[in-house]
Each structure stands twice: as C-alpha cells, then as structure tokens.
Coordinates of N, CA, C and O in Angstrom, one line a residue:
X18 N 0.9 -1.2 0.0 CA 0.0 0.0 0.0 C 0.9 1.2 0.0 O 1.8 1.4 0.8
X19 N 0.6 2.2 -0.9 CA 1.4 3.4 -1.0 C 0.5 4.6 -0.8 O -0.7 4.5 -0.9
X20 N 1.1 5.7 -0.5 CA 0.4 6.9 -0.3 C -0.3 7.4 -1.6 O -1.4 8.0 -1.5
X21 N 0.3 7.1 -2.7 CA -0.3 7.5 -4.0 C -1.5 6.7 -4.4 O -2.4 7.1 -5.0
X22 N -1.6 5.4 -3.9 CA -2.7 4.5 -4.3 C -3.2 3.8 -3.0 O -2.9 2.7 -2.8
X23 N -3.9 4.6 -2.1 CA -4.3 4.0 -0.9 C -5.4 2.9 -1.1 O -6.2 3.1 -2.0
X24 N -5.3 1.9 -0.3 CA -6.4 0.9 -0.4 C -6.9 0.6 1.1 O -6.4 1.2 2.0
X25 N -7.8 -0.2 1.2 CA -8.4 -0.5 2.5 C -9.8 0.0 2.6 O -10.4 0.5 1.7
X26 N -10.4 -0.2 3.8 CA -11.8 0.1 3.9 C -12.2 1.6 3.7 O -13.3 1.9 3.3
X27 N -11.2 2.5 4.0 CA -11.5 3.9 3.9 C -11.1 4.4 2.5 O -11.4 5.6 2.2
X28 N -10.3 3.7 1.8 CA -9.9 4.0 0.4 C -9.3 5.4 0.3 O -9.5 6.2 -0.6
X29 N -8.4 5.8 1.3 CA -7.7 7.1 1.2 C -8.5 8.2 1.8 O -8.1 9.4 1.6
X30 N -9.5 8.0 2.6 CA -10.3 9.0 3.2 C -9.8 9.4 4.6 O -10.5 10.1 5.3
X31 N -8.7 8.9 5.1 CA -8.2 9.1 6.4 C -8.0 10.6 6.7 O -8.2 11.0 7.9
X32 N -7.7 11.4 5.8 CA -7.4 12.8 6.0 C -8.6 13.7 5.6 O -8.6 14.9 5.6
X33 N -9.7 13.1 5.2 CA -10.9 13.8 4.7 C -11.8 14.1 5.9 O -12.5 13.2 6.4
X34 N -11.9 15.4 6.2 CA -12.8 15.8 7.4 C -14.2 15.6 7.1 O -15.0 15.6 8.0
X35 N -14.6 15.5 5.8 CA -16.0 15.4 5.5 C -16.5 14.0 5.2 O -17.6 13.7 4.9
X36 N -15.5 13.0 5.3 CA -15.9 11.6 5.0 C -16.7 11.0 6.2 O -16.3 11.1 7.4
X37 N -17.9 10.5 6.0 CA -18.7 10.0 7.0 C -18.3 8.6 7.6 O -18.8 7.6 7.2
X38 N -17.3 8.7 8.4 CA -16.6 7.4 8.9 C -17.1 6.9 10.2 O -16.9 5.7 10.5
X39 N -17.9 7.6 10.9 CA -18.3 7.2 12.3 C -19.8 6.9 12.4 O -20.6 7.6 11.9
X40 N -20.1 5.7 12.9 CA -21.5 5.3 13.2 C -22.0 6.2 14.3 O -21.3 6.9 15.1
X41 N -23.3 6.2 14.5 CA -23.9 7.0 15.5 C -23.4 6.6 16.9 O -23.1 7.4 17.7
X42 N -23.3 5.3 17.1 CA -22.8 4.8 18.4 C -21.4 5.2 18.7 O -21.1 5.7 19.8
X43 N -20.5 5.1 17.7 CA -19.1 5.5 17.9 C -19.0 7.0 18.1 O -18.3 7.5 18.9
X44 N -19.8 7.8 17.3 CA -19.8 9.2 17.4 C -20.3 9.7 18.8 O -19.6 10.5 19.5
X45 N -21.3 9.1 19.3 CA -21.8 9.4 20.7 C -20.8 9.1 21.7 O -20.5 9.8 22.7
X46 N -20.1 7.9 21.6 CA -19.0 7.5 22.5 C -17.9 8.5 22.5 O -17.4 8.9 23.5
X47 N -17.5 8.9 21.3 CA -16.4 9.9 21.1 C -16.7 11.2 21.8 O -15.8 11.9 22.4
X48 N -17.9 11.6 21.7 CA -18.4 12.9 22.2 C -18.7 12.8 23.7 O -18.9 13.9 24.4
X49 N -18.9 11.6 24.2 CA -19.3 11.5 25.6 C -20.7 11.9 25.8 O -21.1 12.5 26.8
X50 N -21.6 11.6 24.8 CA -23.0 11.9 24.9 C -23.8 10.7 24.5 O -23.3 9.6 24.4
X51 N -25.1 11.0 24.3 CA -26.0 9.9 23.9 C -26.3 10.0 22.4 O -26.2 11.0 21.8
X52 N -26.9 8.9 21.9 CA -27.3 8.9 20.6 C -28.6 9.8 20.4 O -28.7 10.4 19.4
X53 N -29.3 9.9 21.5 CA -30.5 10.9 21.5 C -30.0 12.3 21.3 O -30.7 13.1 20.6
X54 N -28.9 12.7 21.8 CA -28.3 14.0 21.6 C -28.0 14.2 20.2 O -28.4 15.3 19.6
X55 N -27.4 13.2 19.5 CA -27.1 13.4 18.1 C -28.4 13.5 17.3 O -28.4 14.2 16.3
X56 N -29.4 12.7 17.6 CA -30.7 12.8 16.9 C -31.2 14.2 17.1 O -31.8 14.8 16.1
X57 N -31.2 14.7 18.3 CA -31.8 16.1 18.6 C -31.1 17.2 17.8 O -31.7 18.0 17.3
X58 N -29.7 17.1 17.7 CA -29.1 18.2 16.9 C -29.3 18.0 15.4 O -29.2 18.9 14.7
X59 N -29.6 16.7 15.0 CA -30.0 16.5 13.7 C -31.3 17.1 13.4 O -31.6 17.7 12.3
X60 N -32.3 16.9 14.3 CA -33.6 17.4 14.2 C -33.6 19.0 14.2 O -34.4 19.6 13.5
X61 N -32.7 19.5 14.9 CA -32.5 21.0 14.9 C -31.7 21.5 13.7 O -31.5 22.7 13.6
X62 N -31.3 20.6 12.8 CA -30.7 20.9 11.6 C -29.3 21.5 11.8 O -28.8 22.3 10.9
X63 N -28.7 21.2 12.9 CA -27.3 21.6 13.1 C -26.4 20.8 12.2 O -25.5 21.4 11.5
X64 N -26.6 19.5 12.2 CA -25.8 18.6 11.3 C -26.8 17.7 10.6 O -27.8 17.3 11.2
X65 N -26.4 17.2 9.4 CA -27.2 16.3 8.7 C -26.3 15.1 8.4 O -25.5 15.2 7.5
X66 N -26.4 14.0 9.2 CA -25.5 12.9 8.9 C -25.9 12.2 7.6 O -27.1 12.2 7.2
X67 N -24.9 11.7 6.9 CA -25.2 10.9 5.7 C -25.7 9.5 6.2 O -25.6 9.2 7.3
X68 N -26.3 8.8 5.3 CA -26.8 7.5 5.6 C -26.1 6.4 4.8 O -25.7 6.6 3.7
X69 N -25.8 5.3 5.5 CA -25.2 4.2 4.9 C -26.2 3.5 4.0 O -27.4 3.9 4.0
X70 N -25.7 2.5 3.2 CA -26.6 1.8 2.3 C -27.8 1.1 3.1 O -28.9 1.0 2.6
X71 N -27.5 0.8 4.4 CA -28.5 0.2 5.2 C -29.4 1.2 6.0 O -30.2 0.9 6.8
X72 N -29.1 2.5 5.7 CA -29.9 3.6 6.3 C -29.4 4.1 7.7 O -30.1 4.9 8.3
X73 N -28.2 3.6 8.1 CA -27.7 4.0 9.4 C -27.0 5.4 9.2 O -26.4 5.7 8.2
X74 N -27.1 6.2 10.3 CA -26.5 7.5 10.3 C -24.9 7.3 10.4 O -24.4 6.5 11.1
X75 N -24.2 8.2 9.6 CA -22.8 8.2 9.6 C -22.3 9.7 9.7 O -22.9 10.6 9.1
X76 N -21.3 9.9 10.6 CA -20.9 11.2 10.9 C -19.4 11.4 10.4 O -18.6 10.5 10.5
X77 N -19.1 12.7 10.0 CA -17.7 13.0 9.7 C -17.0 13.7 10.9 O -17.7 14.1 11.8
X78 N -15.7 13.8 10.7 CA -15.0 14.5 11.8 C -15.4 16.0 11.9 O -15.5 16.5 13.0
X79 N -15.7 16.6 10.8 CA -16.2 18.0 10.9 C -17.5 18.0 11.6 O -17.7 18.9 12.5
X80 N -18.4 17.1 11.3 CA -19.7 17.1 12.1 C -19.5 16.8 13.5 O -20.2 17.4 14.4
X81 N -18.6 16.0 13.9 CA -18.3 15.7 15.3 C -17.8 17.0 16.0 O -18.1 17.2 17.2
X82 N -17.0 17.8 15.3 CA -16.5 19.0 15.9 C -17.6 20.0 16.2 O -17.7 20.6 17.3
X83 N -18.5 20.1 15.2 CA -19.7 20.9 15.4 C -20.6 20.4 16.6 O -21.0 21.2 17.4
X84 N -20.8 19.1 16.6 CA -21.6 18.5 17.7 C -20.9 18.7 19.0 O -21.6 19.0 20.0
X85 N -19.6 18.6 19.1 CA -18.9 18.9 20.4 C -19.1 20.3 20.9 O -19.3 20.5 22.1
X86 N -19.1 21.3 19.9 CA -19.3 22.6 20.3 C -20.7 22.8 20.9 O -20.9 23.5 21.9
X87 N -21.7 22.2 20.3 CA -23.1 22.3 20.8 C -23.2 21.6 22.1 O -23.9 22.1 23.0
X88 N -22.5 20.5 22.3 CA -22.5 19.8 23.6 C -22.0 20.7 24.7 O -22.5 20.7 25.8
X89 N -20.9 21.4 24.4 CA -20.3 22.3 25.4 C -21.3 23.3 25.9 O -21.4 23.6 27.1
X90 N -22.1 23.9 24.9 CA -23.1 24.9 25.3 C -24.2 24.3 26.1 O -24.7 24.9 27.1
X91 N -24.7 23.1 25.7 CA -25.7 22.4 26.4 C -25.3 22.1 27.8 O -26.0 22.2 28.8
X92 N -24.0 21.6 27.9 CA -23.5 21.3 29.3 C -23.4 22.5 30.2 O -23.5 22.4 31.4
X93 N -23.4 23.7 29.6 CA -23.3 24.9 30.4 C -24.7 25.5 30.7 O -24.9 26.6 31.2
X94 N -25.8 24.7 30.2 CA -27.1 25.1 30.5 C -27.9 25.8 29.4 O -29.0 26.2 29.6
X95 N -27.3 25.9 28.2 CA -28.0 26.5 27.1 C -29.0 25.4 26.5 O -28.6 24.3 26.3
X96 N -30.2 25.8 26.2 CA -31.2 24.9 25.6 C -30.6 24.4 24.3 O -30.0 25.1 23.6
X97 N -30.9 23.2 23.9 CA -30.3 22.6 22.7 C -30.7 23.3 21.5 O -29.8 23.5 20.6
X98 N -31.9 23.9 21.3 CA -32.2 24.6 20.1 C -31.4 25.9 20.0 O -30.9 26.3 19.0
X99 N -31.2 26.6 21.2 CA -30.4 27.8 21.2 C -28.9 27.5 20.9 O -28.3 28.2 20.2
X100 N -28.4 26.4 21.5 CA -27.1 26.0 21.3 C -26.8 25.7 19.8 O -25.8 26.1 19.2
X101 N -27.7 25.1 19.2 CA -27.6 24.8 17.7 C -27.6 26.1 16.9 O -26.8 26.2 16.0
X102 N -28.5 27.0 17.3 CA -28.5 28.3 16.6 C -27.2 29.1 16.8 O -26.7 29.7 15.8
X103 N -26.7 29.1 18.0 CA -25.4 29.7 18.3 C -24.3 29.2 17.4 O -23.5 29.9 16.8
X104 N -24.2 27.8 17.4 CA -23.1 27.2 16.6 C -23.3 27.5 15.1 O -22.3 27.8 14.4
X105 N -24.5 27.5 14.6 CA -24.7 27.9 13.2 C -24.2 29.3 12.9 O -23.5 29.6 11.9
X106 N -24.6 30.2 13.8 CA -24.2 31.6 13.6 C -22.7 31.8 13.8 O -22.1 32.6 13.0
X107 N -22.1 31.1 14.7 CA -20.6 31.1 14.8 C -19.9 30.7 13.5 O -19.0 31.3 13.1
X108 N -20.5 29.6 13.0 CA -19.9 29.0 11.7 C -20.1 30.0 10.6 O -19.2 30.2 9.8
X109 N -21.2 30.6 10.5 CA -21.5 31.6 9.4 C -20.6 32.8 9.6 O -20.0 33.4 8.6
X110 N -20.4 33.3 10.8 CA -19.5 34.4 11.1 C -18.0 34.1 10.7 O -17.4 34.9 10.0
X111 N -17.6 32.9 11.0 CA -16.2 32.5 10.7 C -16.0 32.4 9.2 O -15.0 32.9 8.6
X112 N -17.0 31.9 8.5 CA -17.0 31.9 7.0 C -16.9 33.3 6.4 O -16.2 33.6 5.5
X113 N -17.8 34.2 6.9 CA -17.8 35.6 6.4 C -16.5 36.3 6.7 O -16.0 37.0 5.8
X114 N -15.9 36.0 7.8 CA -14.6 36.6 8.1 C -13.5 36.1 7.2 O -12.6 36.8 6.8
X115 N -13.6 34.8 6.9 CA -12.6 34.2 6.0 C -12.7 34.8 4.6 O -11.7 35.2 4.0
X116 N -13.9 35.0 4.1 CA -14.2 35.6 2.8 C -13.7 37.0 2.8 O -13.0 37.5 1.8
X117 N -14.0 37.8 3.8 CA -13.5 39.2 3.9 C -12.0 39.3 3.9 O -11.5 40.2 3.2
X118 N -11.3 38.4 4.6 CA -9.9 38.4 4.6 C -9.3 38.1 3.2 O -8.4 38.7 2.7
X119 N -10.0 37.2 2.4 CA -9.6 36.9 1.1 C -9.8 38.1 0.2 O -8.9 38.4 -0.6
X120 N -10.9 38.8 0.3 CA -11.1 40.0 -0.5 C -10.1 41.1 -0.1 O -9.6 41.8 -1.0
X121 N -9.7 41.2 1.1 CA -8.7 42.2 1.5 C -7.4 41.9 0.9 O -6.7 42.8 0.4
X122 N -7.0 40.6 1.0 CA -5.7 40.2 0.4 C -5.7 40.5 -1.1 O -4.7 40.9 -1.7
X123 N -6.8 40.2 -1.8 CA -6.9 40.4 -3.2 C -6.8 41.9 -3.6 O -6.1 42.2 -4.5
X124 N -7.5 42.7 -2.8 CA -7.4 44.1 -3.0 C -6.0 44.7 -2.8 O -5.6 45.6 -3.5
X125 N -5.4 44.2 -1.7 CA -4.0 44.7 -1.4 C -3.0 44.3 -2.5 O -2.1 45.0 -2.8
X126 N -3.2 43.1 -3.0 CA -2.2 42.6 -4.0 C -2.4 43.2 -5.4 O -1.5 43.3 -6.2
X127 N -3.6 43.8 -5.6 CA -3.9 44.4 -6.9 C -3.4 45.9 -6.9 O -3.4 46.5 -8.0
X128 N -3.1 46.4 -5.8 CA -2.6 47.8 -5.7 C -3.7 48.8 -5.6 O -4.9 48.4 -5.6
X129 N -3.4 50.0 -5.6 CA -4.4 51.1 -5.4 C -5.3 51.1 -6.6 O -4.9 50.9 -7.8
X130 N -6.6 51.5 -6.4 CA -7.5 51.7 -7.5 C -7.1 52.9 -8.3 O -6.7 53.9 -7.8
X131 N -7.3 52.8 -9.6 CA -7.0 54.0 -10.5 C -7.9 55.1 -10.2 O -9.1 54.9 -10.0
X132 N -7.4 56.3 -10.2 CA -8.2 57.5 -10.0 C -8.9 57.9 -11.3 O -8.4 57.7 -12.4
X133 N -10.0 58.5 -11.1 CA -10.9 58.9 -12.3 C -10.6 60.3 -12.7 O -10.3 61.2 -12.1

C-alpha cells in the first residue's frame, strides 16, 4: 500500500474531514454523549448525517467538531435549540470573516484603485 494509491476500507479518506466514517454509536461515544443528543441536533438541523446503504447514520470529523461545540453549550445550561443556533451563527461568522480576509488580500495585491 502506497500513499499515492491507498487501499483498505476507507480508500484514502483518512485525511478527509467530510468523510462519514463514524457510526452513531461511535460518534456518541467519542463525544461522551448519547445517541439521542445526536438525533436532537440533527432534528434542529445543526448537522445532517449521511446514511449508509442500510440507512444508518454516519458522521464526519467535521460534524463531530460541530456537535462537540453544541454539547459544550448544552452542558453549560443552554437549551439545545439555542445551542444549535449559536453554533450555526458562529460558523457563518467564521466563513464571512474568511471571505472578507480573502477580499482584503486580493485588493491589497492588486494595488491602489486607479483615480478617475
């Protein structure tokens, strides 16, 4: 097995944050929570797990990080619906800041705007 031609059950997805590698049971165990919690944040549309061929929920590492953040808020007393909304807004803010930084870099590298 080489790095250029990975084989095995994950087929080279070990570094893919979006690959749905974890079952609901394993995800709940990793987060130290219940499967019911994962269902609840799914119902609140914080994360949408992919489904296996047999219909079982599968979670990615990215989704587990999002779920972990929601769990932190819930553990501090935030209602689950509010925690999910907070995490969604935090994620949107982070994305907007990333895009703004890209625009700033592009504007700085193109030099000053021509005067009219």
